Every structure is written in C-alpha cells, then in structure tokens.
Amino acid sequence: MQKEIFGCTLEELQSLLAPYKVPKFRARQVVEWMYQKGARTFDTMTNLPKTLRGELDVAFHIQQPACRDRLDSSDGHTSKFLLAFADGTAVETVLMRQPYGNSVCVSTQAGCNMGCAFCASTVHGMARDLTAGEMLAQVIYINDLLRTAEQGKVDTLVIMGSGEPLMNYDAVITFLHLLHEPYVLGMGYRNITLSTSGIVPAMYLLADEGLPISLSVSLHAPNQELRSELMPINRKYPLADVVAAAKHYAETTGRRVTYEYILIDQLNDGEAQARELVKLLRGQLCSVNLIPINPVRERQLLRPSRARIEWFERYLRQHGLQVTLRREMGTDIQAACGQLRNQHLQESTQGATEA
Ligand code: SAH
C-alpha cells in the first residue's frame, strides 16, 4: 500500500526518502511541490530525476480532497466547500474574502459531539477526528484555488469550522506547526485564531505551547445555568473554570482573548444577561464578539431584532467591555458550521432509504 505523505514535515519526508539514497534537498523539492505548487502526482515534479519520480510514485501517495459541493454567496465574498477525503468523510471549509485578506475557516473533526444547542455541526454527532494532513489539505485546497484563479493566497486562518479543536489536540498542534513552516505557507501564528467551547485542561496546555495564536472562547451565556443548557460541555468544565483558563491564556501569551457570544432571541439577549456578562468579564484582557445567531433548520432558536442586537452591543460598550459585532457573511449559503454537510448527509440517507 502506498504511504500518504501529505501532512508530513520536511524532516519526516527526509527519513522516508533515506532508502532511495537521494541528496537531502530532494525532500525539500517534494514538500514545496505538494504544499506550494499544487502537485498531486510525482510526474509533475519536473526538477526531480525521472527514475526517482517513478519510484516515488509506486511508494507514496499525495492526497487531494474531492470537492463535493461549492456555494458562493451572492456578494461574492464567501465561498463554502464540502471537501471529501479518501474514505468518503466530508467536511466543510469556508473562504471569506475580507477587507484585510483571505481568511479560511477549517474543520478539525467530521461532525462534532459537543452537543451545543445552537449548532448544526453536532446534529449528527461526530464521525471522526481529522488528521493534521486533512486539516492542512483544506487550507492548501483553498490556497491553490486562490493562486490559480484569483492570484491570491490564504492570509489568515480561523479554526472555527466543525469540531472541537482541543478534543483533537495533538493533530491540531501538528497542523499549526506545519502552517508556519516556510516550505508550507510560512503563516505567522498571529494570523491564526483557534476557537474552543472551553476544554479547560487543553486551554492550559495550549498556553504553554509557546505559539502566539489568538484564542477565542465560545461563551454564549453569562452564567453557569444558562451555559449548561446551551452547551453540555459546561457541566464538565464549568464557566468559572473556562474564564479562569482564558485569563491564564491572556496573561501567559500577552494576547487578548475573544469571547464569542451568539445572540439568541429572548434567551441570552436581555438586560439581566448583559449585566452578568459585564460583571464576569470586566477588567480582563479580552473582547466580546457578538454573533447574531444564524438560524439552523434543525433548531428552534431565533435571531433577535436589529434594535435588540444594537442595544446589547451598546450596553456592553458603555460598561467598559471591548465589543465587536460579527459581520454577517454567507448567511445565504448556509455558512453556519455544519449546515452544508448536514444537507448532504440528509440527501444521502434519503437516497439510501429510497434505494
Ligand atoms: N468547537 C469550537 C469551534 C467550532 S464552533 C467552539 O465551540 O468554539 C465555532 C463557532 O461557531 C461558535 O462559537 C459560534 O460562534 C459559531 N456558531 C455555531 N453555530 C452557530 C450558529 N447557529 N449561528 C452563529 N454562529 C454559530
């Protein structure tokens, strides 16, 4: 069986090529071809000797996710892809063309088992963890596309797609290191944001990794009771511990933590919650990102009125919190996590029962 090399580091590839008795620079040529120049077969690696290309072709494989679906928002800013790996597992990856550059949102698991009440990714549970190579394949897929079709590249990355990244910790860390390598994208850690539902022990581990990435914490409620209702993981890792871990992250890395707060009509958007939120976060090196909920077909949660959203934002600001309101991108293409994948899962099960 051929060995998959997409996701290997330069050093790993050097060891794999050792039996071929080739100079060390051959491994560097191969990684540059596959990560930077879109090569998916060895015969296109034209600066490698022909006989070596033939030998490598027999022994190794370079994965290429298949695009099962693509949706482009009507304003042309957002594109969403359903990318399938070799075993048929498909995940969503989103490209957002922002004023400050091209940002990609990657998935770290196929589906999710966190069970959050507002989220489409968790509706069908989790199929499996993704490997570091599969996370990287999502980014490289978009980077290749931008390079060839738009003369662009991936500038920033958000690990906010389907899945809980800190439940797939080792693969995510390997993925972050790969992104940073000059022979991959040479991406600055400061251009990377990781979002977590609050896996407390892993948040402490991450603070000690020495990677200056930005941390986002999905808060969504200002007290233990409501948060547990929305996010079952809060029973295992209580709100107070999550906030303490986020504070530790900010103090250790010197980087401002962002708390994501989805605004849901009549549930967490009232004055009582705004007051509690201010009390909880005031004085921390943090900001709050308010996200009017993207209503999900499987869920009965609604978006508050514009006036209510603006009131909530103003209240937090007037009481000393730094606040941003998420620009809505891609609502018309179901850009909320997991919605496109669900649609395909539903279609395939319908197909199976009809067959
Ligand atoms: N598991 C991680 C990362 C994936 S979810 C986490 O919980 O942070 C990342 C973010 O997706 C959530 O914080 C939330 O901001 C957003 N999200 C999920 N469902 C949403 C919905 N229906 N509407 C708006 N944002 C949603």
mmCIF file of C-alpha atoms in Angstrom, residues 83-318:
data_model
loop_
_atom_site.group_PDB
_atom_site.id
_atom_site.type_symbol
_atom_site.label_atom_id
_atom_site.label_comp_id
_atom_site.label_asym_id
_atom_site.label_seq_id
_atom_site.Cartn_x
_atom_site.Cartn_y
_atom_site.Cartn_z
ATOM 1 C CA LEU A 83 -14.432 18.561 0.769
ATOM 2 C CA ALA A 84 -14.275 14.757 0.869
ATOM 3 C CA PHE A 85 -11.243 12.724 1.900
ATOM 4 C CA ALA A 86 -10.173 9.294 0.652
ATOM 5 C CA ASP A 87 -12.554 7.364 2.948
ATOM 6 C CA GLY A 88 -15.532 9.449 1.815
ATOM 7 C CA THR A 89 -15.676 11.541 5.004
ATOM 8 C CA ALA A 90 -16.630 15.084 4.043
ATOM 9 C CA VAL A 91 -16.091 18.345 5.921
ATOM 10 C CA GLU A 92 -16.861 21.987 5.372
ATOM 11 C CA THR A 93 -14.262 24.623 4.669
ATOM 12 C CA VAL A 94 -15.128 28.281 4.178
ATOM 13 C CA LEU A 95 -13.237 31.010 2.345
ATOM 14 C CA MET A 96 -14.046 34.559 3.419
ATOM 15 C CA ARG A 97 -12.654 37.346 1.293
ATOM 16 C CA GLN A 98 -12.267 40.031 3.955
ATOM 17 C CA PRO A 99 -11.060 43.599 3.508
ATOM 18 C CA TYR A 100 -7.819 42.611 5.266
ATOM 19 C CA GLY A 101 -7.202 39.482 3.213
ATOM 20 C CA ASN A 102 -8.388 35.963 2.509
ATOM 21 C CA SER A 103 -9.430 34.084 5.598
ATOM 22 C CA VAL A 104 -10.117 30.357 5.720
ATOM 23 C CA CYS A 105 -12.255 28.588 8.304
ATOM 24 C CA VAL A 106 -11.188 24.956 8.750
ATOM 25 C CA SER A 107 -12.875 21.964 10.351
ATOM 26 C CA THR A 108 -10.955 19.810 12.812
ATOM 27 C CA GLN A 109 -13.427 16.938 13.128
ATOM 28 C CA ALA A 110 -16.058 15.486 10.820
ATOM 29 C CA GLY A 111 -19.164 16.457 12.752
ATOM 30 C CA CYS A 112 -18.914 17.187 16.455
ATOM 31 C CA ASN A 113 -20.047 15.597 19.691
ATOM 32 C CA MET A 114 -20.177 18.680 21.892
ATOM 33 C CA GLY A 115 -23.968 18.858 21.543
ATOM 34 C CA CYS A 116 -24.323 22.670 21.592
ATOM 35 C CA ALA A 117 -27.993 23.634 21.236
ATOM 36 C CA PHE A 118 -27.472 26.269 18.531
ATOM 37 C CA CYS A 119 -25.032 24.460 16.273
ATOM 38 C CA ALA A 120 -25.662 22.453 13.121
ATOM 39 C CA SER A 121 -22.318 20.596 13.232
ATOM 40 C CA THR A 122 -23.371 18.460 16.144
ATOM 41 C CA VAL A 123 -26.782 17.394 14.825
ATOM 42 C CA HIS A 124 -25.444 14.063 13.502
ATOM 43 C CA GLY A 125 -22.752 13.597 16.148
ATOM 44 C CA MET A 126 -19.106 13.108 15.302
ATOM 45 C CA ALA A 127 -17.867 10.764 12.582
ATOM 46 C CA ARG A 128 -14.161 11.024 13.357
ATOM 47 C CA ASP A 129 -11.190 13.251 14.149
ATOM 48 C CA LEU A 130 -9.343 14.715 11.189
ATOM 49 C CA THR A 131 -5.598 14.210 10.811
ATOM 50 C CA ALA A 132 -3.192 17.152 10.646
ATOM 51 C CA GLY A 133 -2.775 16.386 6.933
ATOM 52 C CA GLU A 134 -6.533 16.612 6.381
ATOM 53 C CA MET A 135 -6.696 19.980 8.142
ATOM 54 C CA LEU A 136 -3.793 21.205 6.032
ATOM 55 C CA ALA A 137 -5.385 19.770 2.878
ATOM 56 C CA GLN A 138 -8.373 22.096 3.402
ATOM 57 C CA VAL A 139 -6.112 25.153 3.571
ATOM 58 C CA ILE A 140 -3.934 24.101 0.650
ATOM 59 C CA TYR A 141 -7.029 23.341 -1.440
ATOM 60 C CA ILE A 142 -8.157 26.958 -0.997
ATOM 61 C CA ASN A 143 -4.636 28.352 -1.367
ATOM 62 C CA ASP A 144 -4.179 26.515 -4.693
ATOM 63 C CA LEU A 145 -7.533 27.790 -5.840
ATOM 64 C CA LEU A 146 -6.731 31.388 -4.890
ATOM 65 C CA ARG A 147 -3.312 31.210 -6.535
ATOM 66 C CA THR A 148 -4.587 29.858 -9.822
ATOM 67 C CA ALA A 149 -7.972 31.604 -10.086
ATOM 68 C CA GLU A 150 -7.558 34.897 -8.218
ATOM 69 C CA GLN A 151 -3.810 35.489 -7.949
ATOM 70 C CA GLY A 152 -4.262 35.460 -4.200
ATOM 71 C CA LYS A 153 -3.331 33.365 -1.213
ATOM 72 C CA VAL A 154 -4.608 32.411 2.208
ATOM 73 C CA ASP A 155 -3.700 35.248 4.584
ATOM 74 C CA THR A 156 -5.391 34.329 7.844
ATOM 75 C CA LEU A 157 -6.893 31.250 9.354
ATOM 76 C CA VAL A 158 -9.679 30.573 11.808
ATOM 77 C CA ILE A 159 -10.029 27.163 13.390
ATOM 78 C CA MET A 160 -13.739 27.595 13.855
ATOM 79 C CA GLY A 161 -15.264 25.086 11.491
ATOM 80 C CA SER A 162 -16.924 21.864 12.576
ATOM 81 C CA GLY A 163 -15.469 20.048 15.535
ATOM 82 C CA GLU A 164 -13.860 20.899 18.831
ATOM 83 C CA PRO A 165 -10.171 21.525 18.073
ATOM 84 C CA LEU A 166 -8.996 20.987 21.632
ATOM 85 C CA MET A 167 -10.553 17.493 21.641
ATOM 86 C CA ASN A 168 -8.207 16.668 18.737
ATOM 87 C CA TYR A 169 -5.287 18.414 20.363
ATOM 88 C CA ASP A 170 -2.164 16.703 19.011
ATOM 89 C CA ALA A 171 -3.309 16.781 15.392
ATOM 90 C CA VAL A 172 -4.236 20.463 15.701
ATOM 91 C CA ILE A 173 -0.832 21.368 17.148
ATOM 92 C CA THR A 174 0.943 19.467 14.359
ATOM 93 C CA PHE A 175 -1.256 21.308 11.851
ATOM 94 C CA LEU A 176 -0.337 24.707 13.366
ATOM 95 C CA HIS A 177 3.378 23.902 13.174
ATOM 96 C CA LEU A 178 3.007 22.831 9.537
ATOM 97 C CA LEU A 179 1.222 26.062 8.555
ATOM 98 C CA HIS A 180 4.113 28.036 9.999
ATOM 99 C CA GLU A 181 6.855 26.151 8.118
ATOM 100 C CA PRO A 182 8.423 28.215 5.326
ATOM 101 C CA TYR A 183 8.058 25.258 2.922
ATOM 102 C CA VAL A 184 4.292 25.164 3.602
ATOM 103 C CA LEU A 185 2.679 28.619 3.946
ATOM 104 C CA GLY A 186 5.061 30.366 6.337
ATOM 105 C CA MET A 187 1.980 31.613 8.115
ATOM 106 C CA GLY A 188 2.515 33.792 11.179
ATOM 107 C CA TYR A 189 0.956 32.363 14.339
ATOM 108 C CA ARG A 190 -0.590 35.768 14.954
ATOM 109 C CA ASN A 191 -2.677 35.264 11.837
ATOM 110 C CA ILE A 192 -4.277 32.156 13.296
ATOM 111 C CA THR A 193 -7.272 32.048 15.650
ATOM 112 C CA LEU A 194 -8.459 28.916 17.418
ATOM 113 C CA SER A 195 -11.944 28.731 18.848
ATOM 114 C CA THR A 196 -12.898 26.384 21.678
ATOM 115 C CA SER A 197 -16.028 25.516 23.598
ATOM 116 C CA GLY A 198 -13.831 25.534 26.707
ATOM 117 C CA ILE A 199 -11.849 22.309 27.176
ATOM 118 C CA VAL A 200 -10.123 23.640 30.274
ATOM 119 C CA PRO A 201 -7.085 21.317 30.650
ATOM 120 C CA ALA A 202 -6.249 21.731 26.960
ATOM 121 C CA MET A 203 -6.512 25.521 27.260
ATOM 122 C CA TYR A 204 -3.718 25.401 29.876
ATOM 123 C CA LEU A 205 -1.663 23.099 27.636
ATOM 124 C CA LEU A 206 -2.128 25.477 24.714
ATOM 125 C CA ALA A 207 -0.947 28.436 26.796
ATOM 126 C CA ASP A 208 2.326 26.559 27.366
ATOM 127 C CA GLU A 209 2.914 25.623 23.703
ATOM 128 C CA GLY A 210 4.652 28.939 23.067
ATOM 129 C CA LEU A 211 2.609 29.554 19.903
ATOM 130 C CA PRO A 212 1.280 33.112 19.837
ATOM 131 C CA ILE A 213 -2.037 32.207 18.218
ATOM 132 C CA SER A 214 -5.227 34.036 19.165
ATOM 133 C CA LEU A 215 -7.705 32.207 21.339
ATOM 134 C CA SER A 216 -11.465 32.550 21.033
ATOM 135 C CA VAL A 217 -13.738 31.078 23.639
ATOM 136 C CA SER A 218 -17.326 30.206 22.836
ATOM 137 C CA LEU A 219 -19.086 31.660 25.847
ATOM 138 C CA HIS A 220 -22.664 32.260 24.675
ATOM 139 C CA ALA A 221 -24.080 32.674 28.194
ATOM 140 C CA PRO A 222 -23.030 34.701 31.246
ATOM 141 C CA ASN A 223 -23.929 32.185 33.953
ATOM 142 C CA GLN A 224 -23.456 28.519 34.761
ATOM 143 C CA GLU A 225 -27.094 27.526 34.437
ATOM 144 C CA LEU A 226 -27.854 29.022 31.039
ATOM 145 C CA ARG A 227 -24.485 27.997 29.605
ATOM 146 C CA SER A 228 -25.074 24.385 30.647
ATOM 147 C CA GLU A 229 -28.419 24.497 28.895
ATOM 148 C CA LEU A 230 -26.834 25.715 25.649
ATOM 149 C CA MET A 231 -23.518 23.868 25.894
ATOM 150 C CA PRO A 232 -23.494 20.472 27.667
ATOM 151 C CA ILE A 233 -19.674 20.587 27.964
ATOM 152 C CA ASN A 234 -20.211 23.327 30.570
ATOM 153 C CA ARG A 235 -21.262 20.650 33.078
ATOM 154 C CA LYS A 236 -17.842 19.068 32.779
ATOM 155 C CA TYR A 237 -15.842 22.306 32.538
ATOM 156 C CA PRO A 238 -17.837 24.999 34.367
ATOM 157 C CA LEU A 239 -17.999 28.584 33.197
ATOM 158 C CA ALA A 240 -15.860 29.935 36.048
ATOM 159 C CA ASP A 241 -13.031 27.493 35.190
ATOM 160 C CA VAL A 242 -13.272 28.331 31.483
ATOM 161 C CA VAL A 243 -12.957 32.048 32.209
ATOM 162 C CA ALA A 244 -10.025 31.419 34.578
ATOM 163 C CA ALA A 245 -8.280 29.339 31.882
ATOM 164 C CA ALA A 246 -8.876 32.087 29.290
ATOM 165 C CA LYS A 247 -7.448 34.667 31.701
ATOM 166 C CA HIS A 248 -4.403 32.461 32.176
ATOM 167 C CA TYR A 249 -4.020 32.223 28.390
ATOM 168 C CA ALA A 250 -4.126 36.012 28.041
ATOM 169 C CA GLU A 251 -1.625 36.502 30.865
ATOM 170 C CA THR A 252 0.789 33.831 29.606
ATOM 171 C CA THR A 253 0.748 34.863 25.962
ATOM 172 C CA GLY A 254 0.011 38.586 26.337
ATOM 173 C CA ARG A 255 -2.711 38.114 23.762
ATOM 174 C CA ARG A 256 -6.253 39.371 24.122
ATOM 175 C CA VAL A 257 -8.792 36.548 24.299
ATOM 176 C CA THR A 258 -12.033 36.903 22.375
ATOM 177 C CA TYR A 259 -15.270 35.638 23.870
ATOM 178 C CA GLU A 260 -17.819 34.668 21.259
ATOM 179 C CA TYR A 261 -21.367 35.347 22.297
ATOM 180 C CA ILE A 262 -24.136 34.219 19.953
ATOM 181 C CA LEU A 263 -27.187 36.406 20.446
ATOM 182 C CA ILE A 264 -30.361 34.327 20.629
ATOM 183 C CA ASP A 265 -33.755 35.968 20.833
ATOM 184 C CA GLN A 266 -35.264 36.048 24.353
ATOM 185 C CA LEU A 267 -32.691 33.600 25.644
ATOM 186 C CA ASN A 268 -29.410 35.402 26.306
ATOM 187 C CA ASP A 269 -30.012 38.884 24.910
ATOM 188 C CA GLY A 270 -31.726 40.633 27.837
ATOM 189 C CA GLU A 271 -30.575 43.258 30.299
ATOM 190 C CA ALA A 272 -30.003 40.685 33.058
ATOM 191 C CA GLN A 273 -27.569 38.752 30.836
ATOM 192 C CA ALA A 274 -25.827 41.904 29.651
ATOM 193 C CA ARG A 275 -25.286 42.919 33.281
ATOM 194 C CA GLU A 276 -23.954 39.479 34.236
ATOM 195 C CA LEU A 277 -21.630 39.441 31.258
ATOM 196 C CA VAL A 278 -20.132 42.792 32.211
ATOM 197 C CA LYS A 279 -19.597 41.588 35.773
ATOM 198 C CA LEU A 280 -17.977 38.382 34.560
ATOM 199 C CA LEU A 281 -15.508 39.927 32.116
ATOM 200 C CA ARG A 282 -14.772 43.478 33.221
ATOM 201 C CA GLY A 283 -11.070 44.142 33.745
ATOM 202 C CA GLN A 284 -9.876 41.189 31.644
ATOM 203 C CA LEU A 285 -7.620 41.452 28.601
ATOM 204 C CA CYS A 286 -10.452 40.386 26.330
ATOM 205 C CA SER A 287 -13.046 41.416 23.833
ATOM 206 C CA VAL A 288 -16.548 40.155 23.170
ATOM 207 C CA ASN A 289 -17.579 39.171 19.666
ATOM 208 C CA LEU A 290 -21.342 39.325 19.370
ATOM 209 C CA ILE A 291 -22.747 36.957 16.758
ATOM 210 C CA PRO A 292 -26.414 37.246 15.846
ATOM 211 C CA ILE A 293 -27.393 33.574 15.532
ATOM 212 C CA ASN A 294 -27.592 32.000 12.127
ATOM 213 C CA PRO A 295 -30.865 30.146 12.479
ATOM 214 C CA VAL A 296 -30.302 26.443 11.838
ATOM 215 C CA ARG A 297 -33.014 24.350 10.249
ATOM 216 C CA GLU A 298 -32.845 21.656 12.942
ATOM 217 C CA ARG A 299 -33.038 24.162 15.816
ATOM 218 C CA GLN A 300 -35.796 26.459 17.045
ATOM 219 C CA LEU A 301 -33.602 29.395 18.022
ATOM 220 C CA LEU A 302 -34.177 32.807 16.503
ATOM 221 C CA ARG A 303 -32.164 35.921 15.838
ATOM 222 C CA PRO A 304 -33.023 38.981 17.948
ATOM 223 C CA SER A 305 -34.253 42.159 16.243
ATOM 224 C CA ARG A 306 -31.659 44.610 14.976
ATOM 225 C CA ALA A 307 -32.654 47.047 17.727
ATOM 226 C CA ARG A 308 -32.088 44.437 20.417
ATOM 227 C CA ILE A 309 -28.702 43.472 18.992
ATOM 228 C CA GLU A 310 -27.630 47.098 18.898
ATOM 229 C CA TRP A 311 -28.873 47.671 22.432
ATOM 230 C CA PHE A 312 -26.860 44.695 23.723
ATOM 231 C CA GLU A 313 -23.732 45.875 21.953
ATOM 232 C CA ARG A 314 -24.121 49.412 23.298
ATOM 233 C CA TYR A 315 -24.716 48.215 26.850
ATOM 234 C CA LEU A 316 -21.502 46.186 26.921
ATOM 235 C CA ARG A 317 -19.511 49.033 25.436
ATOM 236 C CA GLN A 318 -20.919 51.625 27.805
#
